[in-house]
Amino acid sequence: MLRSATVFDVFDLSRVLVRSITELCTADHQDDPKVIAQWTANKDPATIRGWIRNGIQIWLAENNGQTAAVGGVTEAGEITLLYIDPDHIGWGIGGALLKALEQELIDFGCAEGQLEATQTAQGFYVRDGWEATGGCSQRNDVSCLSMRKSLHLQD
């Protein structure tokens, strides 16, 4: 089940974000405790509560009553988050959540989506039609590749 997150979900959201980064993104952080700590520093329940209260659209996917994935979008057309709980990899949950986030961008009236993908996530996005724009950024000692996708607005 996919749904908008509420402030009551922040502890589960934090758990998924931290586990996903720590356990699945080793190609990006190389198991460096400093990099992991910097990357996960703003993934705590209080910060996530602030995101939700400030209008950032946070979505979650549930599987068997557990929070399995977390995603976020802005009305400006950016996917800000997409992390999967390690126990739920390979079930199509990430792809379903990505489709929901893309639909949210379409509902906002965005003709194009943007995101910054880690090395771990690049193949996932490419398989779904996202393209590298040539831009690259560095966040918390982790390189990110700027990507875009043309979205099909419904009339």
Coordinates of C-alpha atoms in Angstrom, one line a residue, residues 11-96:
F11 CA 10.1 6.8 13.6
D12 CA 9.4 4.1 11.0
L13 CA 10.5 6.5 8.2
S14 CA 13.8 7.3 10.0
R15 CA 14.5 3.6 10.6
V16 CA 14.0 2.8 6.8
L17 CA 16.1 5.7 5.7
V18 CA 19.0 4.9 8.1
R19 CA 18.9 1.1 7.3
S20 CA 18.8 1.7 3.6
I21 CA 21.7 4.1 3.6
T22 CA 23.8 2.0 6.0
E23 CA 23.1 -1.4 4.5
L24 CA 22.4 -0.8 0.8
C25 CA 24.5 2.2 -0.2
T26 CA 28.0 0.7 0.6
A27 CA 29.2 1.6 -3.0
D28 CA 28.6 5.2 -2.1
H29 CA 29.9 5.4 1.5
Q30 CA 32.4 2.6 1.4
D31 CA 31.4 1.7 5.0
D32 CA 33.1 4.9 6.2
P33 CA 31.5 5.7 9.6
K34 CA 32.1 9.4 9.2
V35 CA 30.3 9.5 5.8
I36 CA 27.4 7.3 7.1
A37 CA 27.0 9.6 10.1
Q38 CA 27.0 12.7 7.9
W39 CA 24.5 11.2 5.4
T40 CA 22.1 10.0 8.1
A41 CA 22.4 13.0 10.4
N42 CA 19.2 14.6 9.0
K43 CA 17.2 11.4 8.8
D44 CA 16.1 11.5 12.5
P45 CA 12.4 11.6 13.5
A46 CA 12.5 15.3 14.5
T47 CA 13.9 16.4 11.1
I48 CA 11.5 14.2 9.2
R49 CA 8.6 15.7 11.2
G50 CA 9.8 19.1 10.2
W51 CA 9.8 18.1 6.5
I52 CA 6.2 16.9 6.7
R53 CA 5.1 20.0 8.7
N54 CA 6.8 22.3 6.1
G55 CA 4.9 20.7 3.2
I56 CA 7.4 18.4 1.7
Q57 CA 5.4 15.5 0.3
I58 CA 6.7 12.3 1.9
W59 CA 5.3 9.0 0.8
L60 CA 5.7 5.5 2.2
A61 CA 5.1 2.1 0.9
E62 CA 3.8 -0.6 3.3
N63 CA 4.3 -4.3 3.0
N64 CA 2.7 -6.7 5.4
G65 CA 2.0 -3.9 7.8
Q66 CA 5.6 -2.7 7.8
T67 CA 7.1 0.5 6.3
A68 CA 9.0 -0.8 3.3
A69 CA 10.1 2.3 1.4
V70 CA 10.2 6.1 1.8
G71 CA 10.0 8.7 -1.0
G72 CA 9.7 12.4 -1.2
V73 CA 8.9 15.1 -3.8
T74 CA 8.6 18.8 -4.1
E75 CA 6.2 20.9 -6.1
A76 CA 9.2 22.2 -8.0
G77 CA 9.5 18.8 -9.7
E78 CA 12.2 17.1 -7.6
I79 CA 12.3 13.7 -6.2
T80 CA 14.2 14.3 -2.9
L81 CA 14.1 10.8 -1.4
L82 CA 13.6 7.2 -2.5
Y83 CA 15.0 4.6 -0.1
I84 CA 14.0 1.0 0.4
D85 CA 14.2 -1.1 3.5
P86 CA 16.8 -3.8 3.0
D87 CA 14.2 -6.5 3.9
H88 CA 12.0 -5.4 1.1
I89 CA 14.4 -5.3 -1.9
G90 CA 13.4 -7.2 -5.0
W91 CA 9.6 -7.1 -4.5
G92 CA 8.9 -4.2 -6.9
I93 CA 8.1 -1.8 -4.0
G94 CA 10.7 0.7 -5.1
G95 CA 9.4 0.8 -8.6
A96 CA 5.8 1.2 -7.5

